[in-house]
């Protein structure tokens, strides 16, 4: 099952050096989830693997322009394309105010725009289906801001091909075995489930953390996450600037990944002062070696471990 | 004196094939004028020759999203950059409503946003300075829409170097001669102005026409314009679609340029159905041979003829 992140914009508030503001698309099996919608989203989606018409769920971190100004264009284009499927948008209440003002101006939407306000001082599950659970968790920024943790649902145990052959198990018995039952073989008697199946793969998970100052509770909330995206607006040299604007440095992002025991860290939301953000990578790797630099268009597949 | 157009977005309403929605910047000497502000404007400006912080005048054709959704990002970034210089925005009243709603949401603007409504059933001058005159003229579209004609101010006659040498004309006498006076030479007597000067170059002009159905009055209003940008959303094959949506075909755009006696025509606002719009070029050239295909990033210098 596909579980794949594509970064569509990795620059901070002021777009520069060809980098777009924050926008991502996460594909989980056949479903696509948009995460933040910086300006230029439609053009980036058009160049991506995503199929924009199929998107049904959008998670927005906060109300700042570089995270929401791509929404009106996308929502308008869907209207022009006579979309009928509703779209669900999650985000802090100010994002709802923005949507309301925009809907009032543009008026004709042939589909429903359902806004679901996110307001919580602790992690809370906001979405759940057969494939996936999404948890929103508070970040520490100048306005109410939320991160999102996407976690695959646990899968059933995997049927062993060798057991099917050995005990001549009929097709009809397989679903029950996958759900934990044993099997009564006429030749071999009762075979317990753990001889017929292997444990399921560990559910994969991705956490999006932007924008935020260093916020230590993240380490606990994101413990064991496979991939963390954490903003890294500044280098150590501009630590004071990070503190004032409530953004993170690259090494602070890495510190969160380290404390959370994440498998991988990808950084982004670079200040326009960094034409190439390699110094951010070196600073992060000194703390958490399995860090890589996010770049516009980059695809990050999450594989089973 | 520089008089140079740069196209930053040449696609129609739905961005596609890497083409951005309508956005242009016209540089006249040291001044820059933005014409329409489709989504992604900041990223396109960043890749252009323009110096966004120096822009003071913006002309908007109409309220449709693909012509205005780049405004909020630019205005917000100017606020982040603590701009103090005011900005003047011209456009039909609905554009003012959009700006008002946006200003209400974002609130903190350290500079003035002056909106000047354009409402007129005939061409009317909306802006004038020492370099340039801008005339707004109505187009024919589904909502009130205006085109803009940028015309250089007439320049004084040019002093002939040969005359300065021949009659030993002192520096102090030159401004008067440029304004039409003759010169009293102690050796040669009175020399009339037309022996001392050459006629000024013909003022250069650029007209922006998008979005619009075929609208014959344009031919008269834009008579003798050097360069016309005219939308060409559709090919002849989709003429009926053009009629229904109040857009133009490539050959209709060319017909306007022909009737106006323009020097050059550049087309754009292509429907996303055209991956490469060459068929539009062939159709336009059959009517008006001096047509070229607009492309994102293209620079069109207007030279004196």
Coordinates of C-alpha atoms in Angstrom, one line a residue:
Chain A
X1 CA 0.0 0.0 0.0
X2 CA 1.4 3.4 -1.0
X3 CA 2.2 5.8 1.8
X4 CA 4.0 8.6 0.1
X5 CA 4.7 12.3 0.9
X6 CA 5.4 14.9 -1.8
X7 CA 6.7 18.3 -0.8
X8 CA 5.4 21.0 -3.1
X9 CA 6.8 24.1 -1.3
X10 CA 9.7 24.3 1.1
X11 CA 10.3 28.1 1.5
X12 CA 9.3 30.2 4.5
X13 CA 6.9 33.2 4.4
X14 CA 8.6 35.1 1.5
X15 CA 9.0 32.9 -1.6
X16 CA 12.5 33.0 -3.0
X17 CA 15.1 31.1 -5.1
X18 CA 12.3 29.3 -7.0
X19 CA 11.0 27.7 -3.8
X20 CA 7.2 27.9 -3.1
X21 CA 5.6 28.4 0.3
X22 CA 4.5 25.5 2.4
X23 CA 2.3 22.9 0.6
X24 CA 2.4 19.1 0.7
X25 CA 0.4 16.2 -0.5
X26 CA 0.3 12.8 1.3
X27 CA -0.9 9.8 -0.6
X28 CA -2.1 6.9 1.4
X29 CA -3.3 4.0 -0.8
X30 CA -5.8 5.7 -3.2
X31 CA -6.5 8.7 -0.9
X32 CA -4.7 12.0 -1.1
X33 CA -4.4 14.5 1.8
X34 CA -3.3 18.1 1.3
X35 CA -1.3 19.6 4.1
X36 CA -1.1 23.4 4.1
X37 CA -1.9 25.3 0.9
X38 CA 0.7 28.0 0.2
X39 CA 0.3 30.3 -2.9
X40 CA 0.9 28.6 -6.2
X41 CA -0.6 25.3 -5.1
X42 CA -2.5 24.7 -8.3
X43 CA 0.7 25.1 -10.4
X44 CA 2.6 22.8 -8.1
X45 CA -0.1 20.2 -8.1
X46 CA -0.2 20.3 -11.8
X47 CA 3.5 19.4 -11.9
X48 CA 3.1 16.7 -9.2
X49 CA 1.9 13.1 -9.2
X50 CA -1.3 14.1 -7.4
X51 CA -4.8 14.1 -8.9
X52 CA -6.2 17.2 -7.5
X53 CA -9.8 16.3 -8.3
X54 CA -9.6 13.3 -6.0
X55 CA -8.5 15.3 -2.9
X56 CA -11.2 15.2 -0.2
X57 CA -9.3 16.2 2.9
X58 CA -7.1 19.2 3.7
X59 CA -5.3 19.9 6.9
X60 CA -4.2 23.5 7.5
X61 CA -1.7 24.4 10.3
X62 CA -2.5 28.1 10.8
X63 CA -3.8 31.3 9.3
X64 CA -0.6 32.9 8.0
X65 CA -0.8 33.7 4.3
X66 CA 2.1 31.4 3.3
X67 CA 0.1 28.4 4.5
X68 CA -3.4 29.3 3.1
X69 CA -3.2 31.6 0.1
X70 CA -3.2 28.7 -2.3
X71 CA -6.7 27.5 -1.1
X72 CA -8.9 30.1 -3.0
X73 CA -7.4 29.2 -6.3
X74 CA -7.8 25.5 -5.8
X75 CA -11.4 25.8 -4.5
X76 CA -12.3 28.1 -7.4
X77 CA -10.8 25.8 -10.0
X78 CA -12.8 22.9 -8.5
X79 CA -15.9 25.0 -8.9
X80 CA -15.0 25.8 -12.6
X81 CA -14.5 22.0 -13.1
X82 CA -18.0 21.5 -11.7
X83 CA -16.8 19.4 -8.8
X84 CA -19.6 17.8 -6.8
X85 CA -17.7 15.8 -4.1
X86 CA -17.5 17.8 -0.8
X87 CA -14.2 18.7 0.6
X88 CA -13.3 18.6 4.4
X89 CA -10.9 21.2 5.7
X90 CA -9.4 21.0 9.1
X91 CA -7.6 23.9 10.8
X92 CA -7.7 26.5 13.6
X93 CA -10.9 28.7 13.7
X94 CA -9.2 31.6 11.9
X95 CA -8.8 29.5 8.8
X96 CA -12.6 29.0 8.9
X97 CA -13.0 32.8 9.0
X98 CA -10.8 33.1 5.9
X99 CA -12.8 30.5 4.1
X100 CA -16.1 32.1 5.0
X101 CA -14.9 35.5 3.7
X102 CA -13.7 33.9 0.5
X103 CA -16.9 31.9 -0.1
X104 CA -18.9 35.0 0.5
X105 CA -16.9 36.8 -2.3
X106 CA -16.9 34.1 -4.9
X107 CA -20.4 32.6 -4.1
X108 CA -20.9 29.9 -6.7
X109 CA -19.6 26.6 -5.3
X110 CA -21.3 23.5 -6.7
X111 CA -19.8 21.3 -3.9
X112 CA -19.8 21.6 -0.1
X113 CA -16.8 23.1 1.7
X114 CA -17.0 21.6 5.2
X115 CA -14.8 23.3 7.7
X116 CA -13.9 21.5 10.9
X117 CA -12.3 23.7 13.5
X118 CA -9.3 22.3 15.4
X119 CA -9.0 23.6 18.9
X120 CA -7.2 21.5 21.6
X121 CA -4.4 21.9 24.0
X122 CA -3.4 18.2 23.6
X123 CA -3.2 15.8 20.7
X124 CA -6.7 14.8 19.5
X125 CA -7.9 12.5 16.8
X126 CA -9.7 14.5 14.1
X127 CA -10.1 11.9 11.3
X128 CA -10.4 8.2 11.0
X129 CA -11.1 5.8 8.2
X130 CA -10.1 2.2 7.4
X131 CA -6.7 3.2 6.2
X132 CA -5.6 6.0 8.4
X133 CA -6.0 8.0 11.6
X134 CA -5.1 11.7 11.8
X135 CA -4.2 13.4 15.1
X136 CA -3.9 17.1 15.4
X137 CA -1.5 18.4 18.0
X138 CA -0.7 22.0 19.1
X139 CA 2.5 23.7 18.0
X140 CA 4.1 26.8 19.5
X141 CA 3.8 29.8 17.2
X142 CA 2.6 33.4 17.1
X143 CA -1.0 32.4 16.4
X144 CA -2.9 29.1 17.1
X145 CA -1.1 26.5 15.1
X146 CA -1.5 22.7 14.8
X147 CA 0.7 19.9 13.5
X148 CA -0.8 16.7 12.1
X149 CA 0.2 13.1 12.6
X150 CA -0.9 10.6 10.0
X151 CA -0.8 7.0 11.2
X152 CA -1.7 4.0 9.2
X153 CA -4.4 1.7 10.9
X154 CA -3.0 -1.6 12.2
X155 CA -3.3 -4.3 9.6
X156 CA -4.4 -7.9 10.1
X157 CA -1.7 -10.6 10.5
X158 CA -0.3 -11.8 7.2
X159 CA -1.3 -15.3 6.0
X160 CA 1.7 -17.5 5.3
X161 CA 1.8 -19.0 1.8
X162 CA 3.7 -21.9 3.1
X163 CA 1.0 -22.7 5.6
X164 CA -1.7 -22.6 2.9
X165 CA 0.2 -25.2 0.9
X166 CA 1.2 -27.3 3.8
X167 CA -2.3 -27.6 5.4
X168 CA -4.3 -27.3 2.1
X169 CA -6.3 -24.4 3.6
X170 CA -9.3 -23.5 1.4
X171 CA -9.8 -19.9 0.3
X172 CA -12.9 -19.4 2.4
X173 CA -11.0 -20.0 5.6
X174 CA -8.4 -17.3 5.0
X175 CA -10.3 -14.2 6.2
X176 CA -11.0 -15.8 9.6
X177 CA -7.3 -16.9 10.0
X178 CA -6.2 -13.3 9.1
X179 CA -8.4 -12.1 12.0
X180 CA -6.7 -14.4 14.5
X181 CA -8.5 -17.8 14.2
X182 CA -6.7 -21.1 14.1
X183 CA -7.5 -23.9 11.6
X184 CA -8.9 -27.4 12.0
X185 CA -7.0 -29.6 9.5
X186 CA -8.5 -33.1 8.9
X187 CA -4.9 -34.5 8.7
X188 CA -3.0 -32.4 11.3
X189 CA -5.7 -31.4 13.8
X190 CA -5.9 -27.9 15.3
X191 CA -3.3 -25.5 14.0
X192 CA -2.9 -22.4 16.2
X193 CA -3.0 -19.0 14.4
X194 CA 0.6 -18.1 15.1
X195 CA 1.7 -21.1 13.0
X196 CA -0.4 -19.9 10.1
X197 CA 0.3 -16.2 10.1
X198 CA 3.1 -13.7 10.5
X199 CA 2.7 -10.5 12.5
X200 CA 1.5 -7.5 10.4
X201 CA 4.0 -4.8 9.4
X202 CA 4.3 -1.9 11.9
X203 CA 1.9 0.9 10.9
X204 CA 3.7 3.7 9.1
X205 CA 3.4 7.3 10.3
X206 CA 4.2 10.8 9.2
X207 CA 4.1 14.0 11.3
X208 CA 4.0 17.5 10.0
X209 CA 5.3 20.2 12.3
X210 CA 5.2 23.8 10.9
X211 CA 5.3 26.6 11.9
X212 CA 6.7 26.1 15.4
X213 CA 9.3 27.2 17.9
X214 CA 11.2 24.5 19.7
X215 CA 8.4 22.6 21.6
X216 CA 9.5 19.7 23.7
X217 CA 6.1 18.0 24.1
X218 CA 6.4 17.0 20.5
X219 CA 9.0 14.5 21.4
X220 CA 6.4 12.5 23.5
X221 CA 3.5 13.1 21.1
X222 CA 5.5 11.9 18.1
X223 CA 7.4 9.1 19.8
X224 CA 8.4 6.4 17.3
X225 CA 7.1 8.3 14.2
X226 CA 8.7 7.1 11.0
X227 CA 9.1 10.5 9.3
X228 CA 8.9 13.9 10.8
X229 CA 8.7 17.1 8.8
X230 CA 9.8 19.9 11.1
X231 CA 10.3 23.5 10.1
X232 CA 13.9 24.8 10.2
X233 CA 13.6 28.4 9.2
X234 CA 16.9 29.5 10.6
X235 CA 20.5 28.4 11.3
X236 CA 22.2 28.6 14.7
X237 CA 23.6 32.0 13.7
X238 CA 20.1 33.4 13.6
X239 CA 18.9 31.7 16.8
X240 CA 17.7 35.0 18.3
X241 CA 15.7 35.7 15.2
X242 CA 14.1 32.3 15.5
X243 CA 13.2 32.9 19.2
X244 CA 11.6 36.3 18.4
X245 CA 9.5 35.1 15.5
X246 CA 8.7 31.7 17.1
X247 CA 10.3 29.6 14.5
X248 CA 12.9 26.8 14.9
X249 CA 16.5 26.4 14.0
X250 CA 17.7 23.3 12.1
X251 CA 19.3 21.9 15.2
X252 CA 16.1 22.4 17.3
X253 CA 14.2 20.5 14.6
X254 CA 16.8 17.7 14.8
X255 CA 16.6 17.7 18.6
X256 CA 12.8 16.9 18.4
X257 CA 13.4 14.1 15.9
X258 CA 16.1 12.7 18.2
X259 CA 14.0 12.8 21.4
X260 CA 11.0 11.4 19.5
X261 CA 13.1 8.4 18.3
X262 CA 12.0 9.2 14.7
X263 CA 13.4 7.2 11.9
X264 CA 13.9 10.1 9.5
X265 CA 13.6 13.9 9.6
X266 CA 13.0 16.2 6.6
X267 CA 13.4 19.9 7.1
X268 CA 11.9 22.9 5.3
X269 CA 10.3 26.4 5.6
X270 CA 13.7 28.0 4.9
X271 CA 14.2 31.7 5.4
X272 CA 14.8 33.4 2.0
X273 CA 18.3 34.4 3.3
X274 CA 19.5 30.9 2.5
X275 CA 19.9 30.5 -1.3
X276 CA 21.0 26.9 -0.7
X277 CA 20.1 25.6 2.7
X278 CA 23.0 23.2 3.2
X279 CA 24.2 24.9 6.3
X280 CA 20.9 24.0 7.9
X281 CA 21.4 20.3 6.9
X282 CA 24.9 20.2 8.5
X283 CA 23.6 21.7 11.7
X284 CA 20.7 19.2 11.8
X285 CA 22.8 16.2 11.0
X286 CA 25.2 17.0 13.8
X287 CA 22.2 16.3 16.2
X288 CA 20.2 13.8 14.2
X289 CA 22.1 12.2 11.3
X290 CA 19.1 10.8 9.4
X291 CA 18.0 14.3 8.3
X292 CA 17.5 15.3 4.7
X293 CA 16.8 18.7 3.1
X294 CA 13.3 19.1 1.8
X295 CA 13.0 20.4 -1.7
X296 CA 10.1 21.5 -3.9
X297 CA 8.8 18.4 -5.8
X298 CA 10.7 15.9 -3.7
X299 CA 8.9 12.6 -3.2
X300 CA 9.4 10.7 0.1
X301 CA 8.0 7.1 0.1
X302 CA 7.5 5.6 3.5
X303 CA 8.4 2.0 3.4
X304 CA 7.6 -0.8 5.8
X305 CA 10.5 -1.4 8.2
Chain B
X1 CA 14.1 55.0 -22.2
X2 CA 13.1 51.4 -21.3
X3 CA 9.6 50.4 -22.3
X4 CA 9.4 46.7 -21.7
X5 CA 6.7 44.1 -21.1
X6 CA 7.3 40.9 -19.3
X7 CA 4.7 38.2 -19.4
X8 CA 4.6 36.2 -16.1
X9 CA 1.5 34.0 -16.7
X10 CA -0.1 33.1 -20.0
X11 CA -2.6 30.4 -19.1
X12 CA -6.3 30.7 -18.8
X13 CA -8.4 30.1 -15.7
X14 CA -7.1 26.6 -14.9
X15 CA -3.3 26.6 -14.6
X16 CA -1.7 23.8 -16.6
X17 CA 1.4 22.6 -18.5
X18 CA 3.6 24.8 -16.2
X19 CA 1.9 28.0 -17.3
X20 CA 0.7 30.4 -14.7
X21 CA -2.5 32.4 -14.8
X22 CA -2.5 36.0 -16.1
X23 CA 0.1 38.4 -14.7
X24 CA 2.4 40.9 -16.4
X25 CA 4.8 43.6 -15.5
X26 CA 5.4 46.6 -17.6
X27 CA 8.6 48.6 -17.0
X28 CA 8.6 52.2 -18.3
X29 CA 11.9 53.9 -17.5
X30 CA 12.4 53.3 -13.8
X31 CA 8.7 52.7 -13.0
X32 CA 7.0 49.3 -12.9
X33 CA 3.3 48.6 -13.5
X34 CA 1.7 45.3 -12.6
X35 CA -1.1 44.2 -14.9
X36 CA -3.4 41.5 -13.4
X37 CA -2.2 39.4 -10.5
X38 CA -2.9 35.7 -11.0
X39 CA -1.9 33.1 -8.4
X40 CA 1.8 32.5 -8.0
X41 CA 2.7 36.1 -8.7
X42 CA 5.3 36.4 -6.0
X43 CA 7.2 33.3 -7.3
X44 CA 7.0 34.6 -10.9
X45 CA 8.2 38.1 -9.8
X46 CA 11.1 36.5 -7.9
X47 CA 12.2 34.8 -11.2
X48 CA 11.7 38.0 -13.2
X49 CA 13.7 41.2 -13.8
X50 CA 11.2 43.1 -11.7
X51 CA 11.9 44.7 -8.4
X52 CA 8.6 44.0 -6.6
X53 CA 9.3 46.5 -3.7
X54 CA 9.4 49.3 -6.3
X55 CA 6.0 48.6 -7.8
X56 CA 3.5 51.4 -7.0
X57 CA 0.7 50.9 -9.5
X58 CA -1.4 47.9 -10.3
X59 CA -4.1 47.6 -13.0
X60 CA -6.6 44.7 -12.6
X61 CA -8.9 43.7 -15.4
X62 CA -11.7 42.0 -13.5
X63 CA -12.6 40.0 -10.4
X64 CA -12.1 36.4 -11.6
X65 CA -9.7 34.4 -9.5
X66 CA -7.2 33.8 -12.2
X67 CA -6.6 37.6 -12.4
X68 CA -6.5 38.6 -8.7
X69 CA -5.5 35.7 -6.5
X70 CA -1.9 36.6 -6.5
X71 CA -2.7 40.0 -4.9
X72 CA -3.1 38.8 -1.3
X73 CA 0.3 37.1 -1.2
X74 CA 2.1 40.1 -2.7
X75 CA 0.4 42.6 -0.4
X76 CA 1.1 40.4 2.7
X77 CA 4.8 40.0 1.8
X78 CA 5.1 43.8 1.4
X79 CA 3.7 44.1 4.9
X80 CA 6.2 41.5 6.2
X81 CA 8.9 43.5 4.5
X82 CA 7.6 46.6 6.4
X83 CA 6.9 48.5 3.2
X84 CA 5.9 52.1 3.8
X85 CA 5.2 53.4 0.2
X86 CA 1.5 53.4 -0.7
X87 CA 0.3 51.3 -3.6
X88 CA -2.4 52.3 -6.1
X89 CA -4.7 49.6 -7.4
X90 CA -7.1 50.3 -10.3
X91 CA -9.9 47.9 -11.3
X92 CA -13.7 47.5 -11.4
X93 CA -15.5 47.9 -8.1
X94 CA -15.7 44.1 -7.4
X95 CA -11.9 44.1 -7.1
X96 CA -12.2 46.7 -4.4
X97 CA -14.6 44.4 -2.5
X98 CA -12.1 41.6 -2.7
X99 CA -9.3 43.9 -1.4
X100 CA -11.5 45.1 1.5
X101 CA -12.4 41.6 2.6
X102 CA -8.7 40.6 2.5
X103 CA -7.6 43.7 4.4
X104 CA -10.2 43.0 7.0
X105 CA -8.9 39.5 7.5
X106 CA -5.1 40.3 7.6
X107 CA -5.4 43.7 9.2
X108 CA -1.8 44.8 9.7
X109 CA -0.6 46.8 6.7
X110 CA 2.1 49.4 7.4
X111 CA 1.4 51.1 4.1
X112 CA -1.7 52.5 2.4
X113 CA -3.6 50.4 -0.2
X114 CA -5.4 52.9 -2.4
X115 CA -8.1 51.4 -4.5
X116 CA -9.4 53.4 -7.5
X117 CA -12.6 52.0 -9.0
X118 CA -12.7 51.9 -12.8
X119 CA -16.2 52.4 -14.2
X120 CA -16.8 53.7 -17.6
X121 CA -18.5 52.7 -20.8
X122 CA -15.9 54.5 -23.0
X123 CA -12.1 54.8 -22.7
X124 CA -11.0 57.1 -19.9
X125 CA -7.7 58.3 -18.6
X126 CA -7.0 56.9 -15.2
X127 CA -3.4 57.7 -14.6
X128 CA -0.9 60.3 -15.9
X129 CA 2.6 61.2 -15.0
X130 CA 5.6 62.7 -16.9
X131 CA 6.4 59.4 -18.6
X132 CA 3.1 57.8 -19.2
X133 CA -0.6 57.9 -19.6
X134 CA -2.9 55.0 -18.8
X135 CA -6.3 54.7 -20.4
X136 CA -8.8 52.1 -19.2
X137 CA -11.3 50.8 -21.7
X138 CA -14.2 48.4 -21.4
X139 CA -13.9 44.8 -22.6
X140 CA -16.8 42.4 -23.2
X141 CA -16.8 39.6 -20.7
X142 CA -19.1 37.9 -18.2
X143 CA -18.4 40.4 -15.5
X144 CA -17.3 44.1 -15.8
X145 CA -13.8 43.9 -17.3
X146 CA -11.4 46.6 -18.4
X147 CA -8.3 46.7 -20.6
X148 CA -5.5 49.2 -20.2
X149 CA -3.6 51.2 -22.8
X150 CA -0.2 52.4 -21.7
X151 CA 1.0 55.3 -23.9
X152 CA 4.3 57.1 -23.5
X153 CA 4.0 60.9 -23.2
X154 CA 5.1 62.9 -26.3
X155 CA 8.7 63.8 -26.0
X156 CA 10.3 67.1 -27.0
X157 CA 12.0 67.4 -30.4
X158 CA 15.6 66.1 -30.4
X159 CA 18.5 68.6 -30.6
X160 CA 20.8 67.9 -33.6
X161 CA 24.4 67.5 -32.5
X162 CA 25.5 68.8 -35.9
X163 CA 23.6 72.0 -35.3
X164 CA 25.2 72.5 -31.9
X165 CA 28.6 72.3 -33.6
X166 CA 27.8 74.3 -36.7
X167 CA 26.3 77.3 -34.9
X168 CA 28.3 76.9 -31.6
X169 CA 25.1 76.8 -29.6
X170 CA 25.8 77.3 -25.8
X171 CA 24.5 74.7 -23.4
X172 CA 22.1 77.2 -21.8
X173 CA 20.2 77.7 -25.0
X174 CA 19.4 74.0 -25.6
X175 CA 16.3 73.6 -23.4
X176 CA 14.6 76.5 -25.2
X177 CA 15.4 75.0 -28.6
X178 CA 14.1 71.6 -27.5
X179 CA 10.8 73.4 -26.7
X180 CA 10.5 74.8 -30.2
X181 CA 12.5 78.1 -30.1
X182 CA 14.9 79.2 -32.9
X183 CA 18.4 80.5 -32.2
X184 CA 20.0 83.9 -32.9
X185 CA 23.5 83.2 -34.1
X186 CA 25.9 86.2 -34.2
X187 CA 27.5 84.9 -37.4
X188 CA 24.5 83.3 -39.2
X189 CA 21.5 85.3 -37.9
X190 CA 18.2 83.7 -36.9
X191 CA 18.1 79.9 -37.4
X192 CA 14.6 78.4 -37.3
X193 CA 13.9 75.5 -34.9
X194 CA 13.4 72.9 -37.6
X195 CA 17.0 73.4 -38.8
X196 CA 18.2 72.8 -35.2
X197 CA 16.1 69.8 -34.2
X198 CA 14.6 66.5 -35.4
X199 CA 11.1 65.4 -34.7
X200 CA 10.7 63.4 -31.5
X201 CA 10.3 59.6 -31.8
X202 CA 6.7 58.5 -31.9
X203 CA 5.4 57.7 -28.4
X204 CA 5.3 53.9 -27.8
X205 CA 2.2 52.2 -26.6
X206 CA 1.0 48.9 -25.2
X207 CA -2.6 47.6 -24.8
X208 CA -3.7 44.8 -22.6
X209 CA -7.0 43.1 -23.6
X210 CA -8.0 40.2 -21.3
X211 CA -10.5 38.7 -20.8
X212 CA -12.8 39.5 -23.7
X213 CA -15.0 38.2 -26.4
X214 CA -14.5 39.7 -29.8
X215 CA -15.2 43.4 -29.3
X216 CA -14.9 45.5 -32.4
X217 CA -14.7 49.0 -30.7
X218 CA -11.3 48.0 -29.6
X219 CA -10.0 48.5 -33.1
X220 CA -10.8 52.2 -32.9
X221 CA -9.8 52.7 -29.3
X222 CA -6.4 51.0 -29.9
X223 CA -5.7 52.5 -33.4
X224 CA -2.0 52.6 -34.1
X225 CA -1.0 50.8 -30.9
X226 CA 2.5 49.3 -31.1
X227 CA 1.9 46.1 -29.2
X228 CA -1.5 44.6 -28.3
X229 CA -1.8 41.7 -25.9
X230 CA -5.2 40.0 -26.7
X231 CA -6.5 36.9 -25.1
X232 CA -6.8 33.9 -27.4
X233 CA -8.4 31.2 -25.1
X234 CA -9.6 29.0 -28.0
X235 CA -8.9 27.9 -31.5
X236 CA -11.5 28.0 -34.3
X237 CA -12.5 24.5 -33.5
X238 CA -13.8 25.7 -30.1
X239 CA -15.5 28.9 -31.4
X240 CA -18.8 28.0 -29.9
X241 CA -17.2 27.5 -26.5
X242 CA -15.5 30.9 -26.9
X243 CA -18.9 32.5 -27.6
X244 CA -20.6 30.8 -24.6
X245 CA -17.8 31.8 -22.1
X246 CA -17.2 35.3 -23.6
X247 CA -13.7 34.6 -24.6
X248 CA -11.9 35.1 -27.9
X249 CA -10.4 32.8 -30.5
X250 CA -6.9 33.4 -31.8
X251 CA -8.2 34.6 -35.2
X252 CA -10.6 37.0 -33.4
X253 CA -7.6 38.4 -31.5
X254 CA -5.7 38.8 -34.8
X255 CA -8.7 40.5 -36.4
X256 CA -8.7 43.2 -33.7
X257 CA -4.9 43.8 -34.2
X258 CA -5.4 44.0 -37.9
X259 CA -8.3 46.5 -37.7
X260 CA -6.4 48.6 -35.2
X261 CA -3.4 48.7 -37.4
X262 CA -1.2 47.5 -34.5
X263 CA 2.5 46.8 -35.1
X264 CA 2.6 43.5 -33.1
X265 CA 0.2 41.1 -31.4
X266 CA 1.0 38.8 -28.6
X267 CA -1.6 36.2 -27.5
X268 CA -2.2 34.3 -24.3
X269 CA -4.8 33.1 -21.7
X270 CA -4.7 29.7 -23.4
X271 CA -7.2 27.1 -22.5
X272 CA -5.6 24.2 -20.6
X273 CA -6.7 21.9 -23.5
X274 CA -3.7 23.2 -25.5
X275 CA -0.5 21.6 -24.2
X276 CA 1.4 23.6 -26.8
X277 CA -0.6 26.5 -28.3
X278 CA 0.9 26.5 -31.8
X279 CA -2.4 25.9 -33.5
X280 CA -3.5 29.2 -32.1
X281 CA -0.5 30.9 -33.5
X282 CA -1.1 29.5 -37.0
X283 CA -4.7 30.6 -36.9
X284 CA -3.8 34.1 -35.7
X285 CA -1.0 34.5 -38.3
X286 CA -3.3 33.7 -41.1
X287 CA -5.2 37.0 -40.2
X288 CA -2.4 39.1 -38.7
X289 CA 1.1 37.8 -39.6
X290 CA 3.0 39.8 -36.9
X291 CA 1.6 37.7 -34.1
X292 CA 3.7 35.8 -31.6
X293 CA 2.8 33.3 -28.8
X294 CA 3.1 34.7 -25.3
X295 CA 5.0 32.4 -22.9
X296 CA 5.6 32.7 -19.2
X297 CA 8.8 34.7 -18.6
X298 CA 8.9 36.2 -22.1
X299 CA 10.3 39.7 -22.3
X300 CA 9.0 42.0 -25.1
X301 CA 10.9 45.3 -25.4
X302 CA 9.1 48.0 -27.3
X303 CA 11.6 49.9 -29.5
X304 CA 11.2 53.2 -31.2
X305 CA 10.0 52.8 -34.8

